Amino acid sequence: MNKKMKMFIICAVFVLISSCGNFRSSLSDQGSLSDQGSLSDQGSLSDQGGLSGQASSDTIKFSEFTVNIKNKKDNNGDWSNLGTLVIRKEQDGVETGLNVIGTINGQLRGHSATFFCIEEAEVNNFVKAMTNVGSFKTSLYYGYKEEQSSTNGIKGKEITTKIETINNSEHITFSGDKI
């Protein structure tokens, strides 16, 4: 695995998408993580902003939700809390903001930055990748640490997801990319 590639955990909250009351789509007959084992105790999407609107069999609709993100610090299996990812549906796609709060030199600091953007055509792939596993293509990816490109972003980055068990809980991870 490329050392510059950082793995991000999208907390198991995403797997609850398929069980949300307002969420109906063709994903339901593909199965979800909720059928495959234990989930972390992060609450439901409705507790965290939830999905809203009606969904047809072709389109998944939501307005905004948040999930906690973890960063794999090293290959020893050590994970740290990275922050909260806010996923917001915009008119032409999806935008994300990563809110990070931590201490620097003993003082509590925080910042927020765009993590990646997804065009309308990729919204369903994004939700499928977050609920089942798969991949989605970002229109702009700003990254984290060594991958970070805060000026222009990386265009056309494909992010793949997979299921990992961390501390006896299943999580969706960003496990790699293709540019």
PDB file of N, CA and C in Angstrom, residues 42-76:
ATOM      1  N   GLN A  42     -22.958   4.399  16.831  1.00  0.00           N
ATOM      2  CA  GLN A  42     -22.795   5.803  16.483  1.00  0.00           C
ATOM      3  C   GLN A  42     -24.130   6.524  16.353  1.00  0.00           C
ATOM      4  N   GLY A  43     -25.253   5.852  16.569  1.00  0.00           N
ATOM      5  CA  GLY A  43     -26.554   6.480  16.401  1.00  0.00           C
ATOM      6  C   GLY A  43     -27.027   6.310  14.972  1.00  0.00           C
ATOM      7  N   SER A  44     -28.227   6.796  14.712  1.00  0.00           N
ATOM      8  CA  SER A  44     -28.786   6.660  13.380  1.00  0.00           C
ATOM      9  C   SER A  44     -28.602   7.952  12.609  1.00  0.00           C
ATOM     10  N   LEU A  45     -28.822   7.872  11.295  1.00  0.00           N
ATOM     11  CA  LEU A  45     -28.718   9.077  10.485  1.00  0.00           C
ATOM     12  C   LEU A  45     -29.736  10.116  10.900  1.00  0.00           C
ATOM     13  N   SER A  46     -30.922   9.678  11.335  1.00  0.00           N
ATOM     14  CA  SER A  46     -31.920  10.654  11.750  1.00  0.00           C
ATOM     15  C   SER A  46     -31.464  11.419  12.978  1.00  0.00           C
ATOM     16  N   ASP A  47     -30.618  10.799  13.823  1.00  0.00           N
ATOM     17  CA  ASP A  47     -30.059  11.496  14.978  1.00  0.00           C
ATOM     18  C   ASP A  47     -28.981  12.486  14.570  1.00  0.00           C
ATOM     19  N   GLN A  48     -28.390  12.308  13.382  1.00  0.00           N
ATOM     20  CA  GLN A  48     -27.265  13.135  12.968  1.00  0.00           C
ATOM     21  C   GLN A  48     -27.595  14.011  11.769  1.00  0.00           C
ATOM     22  N   GLY A  49     -28.843  14.322  11.540  1.00  0.00           N
ATOM     23  CA  GLY A  49     -29.195  15.157  10.402  1.00  0.00           C
ATOM     24  C   GLY A  49     -30.028  14.379   9.411  1.00  0.00           C
ATOM     25  N   GLY A  50     -29.759  13.096   9.284  1.00  0.00           N
ATOM     26  CA  GLY A  50     -30.570  12.181   8.509  1.00  0.00           C
ATOM     27  C   GLY A  50     -30.628  12.440   7.026  1.00  0.00           C
ATOM     28  N   LEU A  51     -31.344  11.567   6.355  1.00  0.00           N
ATOM     29  CA  LEU A  51     -31.648  11.720   4.953  1.00  0.00           C
ATOM     30  C   LEU A  51     -33.036  12.313   4.867  1.00  0.00           C
ATOM     31  N   SER A  52     -33.285  13.129   3.879  1.00  0.00           N
ATOM     32  CA  SER A  52     -34.622  13.682   3.746  1.00  0.00           C
ATOM     33  C   SER A  52     -35.074  13.575   2.305  1.00  0.00           C
ATOM     34  N   GLY A  53     -36.361  13.610   2.105  1.00  0.00           N
ATOM     35  CA  GLY A  53     -36.917  13.566   0.764  1.00  0.00           C
ATOM     36  C   GLY A  53     -37.311  12.162   0.369  1.00  0.00           C
ATOM     37  N   GLN A  54     -37.886  12.048  -0.808  1.00  0.00           N
ATOM     38  CA  GLN A  54     -38.296  10.775  -1.365  1.00  0.00           C
ATOM     39  C   GLN A  54     -37.225  10.297  -2.326  1.00  0.00           C
ATOM     40  N   ALA A  55     -37.042   9.006  -2.422  1.00  0.00           N
ATOM     41  CA  ALA A  55     -36.053   8.451  -3.338  1.00  0.00           C
ATOM     42  C   ALA A  55     -36.746   7.525  -4.313  1.00  0.00           C
ATOM     43  N   SER A  56     -36.474   7.705  -5.591  1.00  0.00           N
ATOM     44  CA  SER A  56     -37.011   6.797  -6.588  1.00  0.00           C
ATOM     45  C   SER A  56     -36.043   5.628  -6.709  1.00  0.00           C
ATOM     46  N   SER A  57     -36.351   4.686  -7.589  1.00  0.00           N
ATOM     47  CA  SER A  57     -35.470   3.535  -7.728  1.00  0.00           C
ATOM     48  C   SER A  57     -34.163   3.909  -8.418  1.00  0.00           C
ATOM     49  N   ASP A  58     -34.097   5.071  -9.076  1.00  0.00           N
ATOM     50  CA  ASP A  58     -32.888   5.476  -9.776  1.00  0.00           C
ATOM     51  C   ASP A  58     -32.076   6.537  -9.049  1.00  0.00           C
ATOM     52  N   THR A  59     -32.696   7.298  -8.168  1.00  0.00           N
ATOM     53  CA  THR A  59     -32.016   8.422  -7.544  1.00  0.00           C
ATOM     54  C   THR A  59     -32.125   8.342  -6.036  1.00  0.00           C
ATOM     55  N   ILE A  60     -31.034   8.607  -5.378  1.00  0.00           N
ATOM     56  CA  ILE A  60     -31.010   8.652  -3.924  1.00  0.00           C
ATOM     57  C   ILE A  60     -30.965  10.112  -3.530  1.00  0.00           C
ATOM     58  N   LYS A  61     -31.923  10.545  -2.722  1.00  0.00           N
ATOM     59  CA  LYS A  61     -32.005  11.954  -2.359  1.00  0.00           C
ATOM     60  C   LYS A  61     -31.771  12.132  -0.868  1.00  0.00           C
ATOM     61  N   PHE A  62     -31.021  13.164  -0.520  1.00  0.00           N
ATOM     62  CA  PHE A  62     -30.779  13.530   0.866  1.00  0.00           C
ATOM     63  C   PHE A  62     -30.387  14.992   0.877  1.00  0.00           C
ATOM     64  N   SER A  63     -30.403  15.596   2.043  1.00  0.00           N
ATOM     65  CA  SER A  63     -29.999  16.996   2.122  1.00  0.00           C
ATOM     66  C   SER A  63     -28.636  17.135   2.786  1.00  0.00           C
ATOM     67  N   GLU A  64     -28.476  16.578   3.987  1.00  0.00           N
ATOM     68  CA  GLU A  64     -27.205  16.695   4.696  1.00  0.00           C
ATOM     69  C   GLU A  64     -27.125  15.648   5.796  1.00  0.00           C
ATOM     70  N   PHE A  65     -25.937  15.126   6.020  1.00  0.00           N
ATOM     71  CA  PHE A  65     -25.699  14.281   7.177  1.00  0.00           C
ATOM     72  C   PHE A  65     -24.224  14.364   7.550  1.00  0.00           C
ATOM     73  N   THR A  66     -23.902  13.923   8.751  1.00  0.00           N
ATOM     74  CA  THR A  66     -22.523  13.974   9.231  1.00  0.00           C
ATOM     75  C   THR A  66     -22.077  12.597   9.694  1.00  0.00           C
ATOM     76  N   VAL A  67     -20.791  12.348   9.571  1.00  0.00           N
ATOM     77  CA  VAL A  67     -20.198  11.109  10.071  1.00  0.00           C
ATOM     78  C   VAL A  67     -18.839  11.428  10.682  1.00  0.00           C
ATOM     79  N   ASN A  68     -18.425  10.608  11.620  1.00  0.00           N
ATOM     80  CA  ASN A  68     -17.107  10.762  12.227  1.00  0.00           C
ATOM     81  C   ASN A  68     -16.080  10.026  11.378  1.00  0.00           C
ATOM     82  N   ILE A  69     -14.908  10.620  11.232  1.00  0.00           N
ATOM     83  CA  ILE A  69     -13.851  10.065  10.393  1.00  0.00           C
ATOM     84  C   ILE A  69     -12.663   9.686  11.271  1.00  0.00           C
ATOM     85  N   LYS A  70     -12.052   8.555  10.941  1.00  0.00           N
ATOM     86  CA  LYS A  70     -10.814   8.146  11.609  1.00  0.00           C
ATOM     87  C   LYS A  70      -9.718   8.050  10.564  1.00  0.00           C
ATOM     88  N   ASN A  71      -8.496   8.268  10.975  1.00  0.00           N
ATOM     89  CA  ASN A  71      -7.336   8.228  10.107  1.00  0.00           C
ATOM     90  C   ASN A  71      -6.416   7.106  10.579  1.00  0.00           C
ATOM     91  N   LYS A  72      -5.970   6.270   9.650  1.00  0.00           N
ATOM     92  CA  LYS A  72      -5.032   5.208  10.016  1.00  0.00           C
ATOM     93  C   LYS A  72      -3.648   5.839  10.128  1.00  0.00           C
ATOM     94  N   LYS A  73      -3.126   5.862  11.355  1.00  0.00           N
ATOM     95  CA  LYS A  73      -1.851   6.532  11.612  1.00  0.00           C
ATOM     96  C   LYS A  73      -0.661   5.761  11.053  1.00  0.00           C
ATOM     97  N   ASP A  74      -0.717   4.443  11.089  1.00  0.00           N
ATOM     98  CA  ASP A  74       0.420   3.640  10.644  1.00  0.00           C
ATOM     99  C   ASP A  74      -0.064   2.245  10.275  1.00  0.00           C
ATOM    100  N   ASN A  75       0.847   1.400   9.858  1.00  0.00           N
ATOM    101  CA  ASN A  75       0.495   0.032   9.469  1.00  0.00           C
ATOM    102  C   ASN A  75       0.364  -0.903  10.658  1.00  0.00           C
ATOM    103  N   ASN A  76       0.511  -0.395  11.877  1.00  0.00           N
ATOM    104  CA  ASN A  76       0.353  -1.210  13.077  1.00  0.00           C
ATOM    105  C   ASN A  76      -1.102  -1.322  13.509  1.00  0.00           C
TER     106      ASN A  76
END
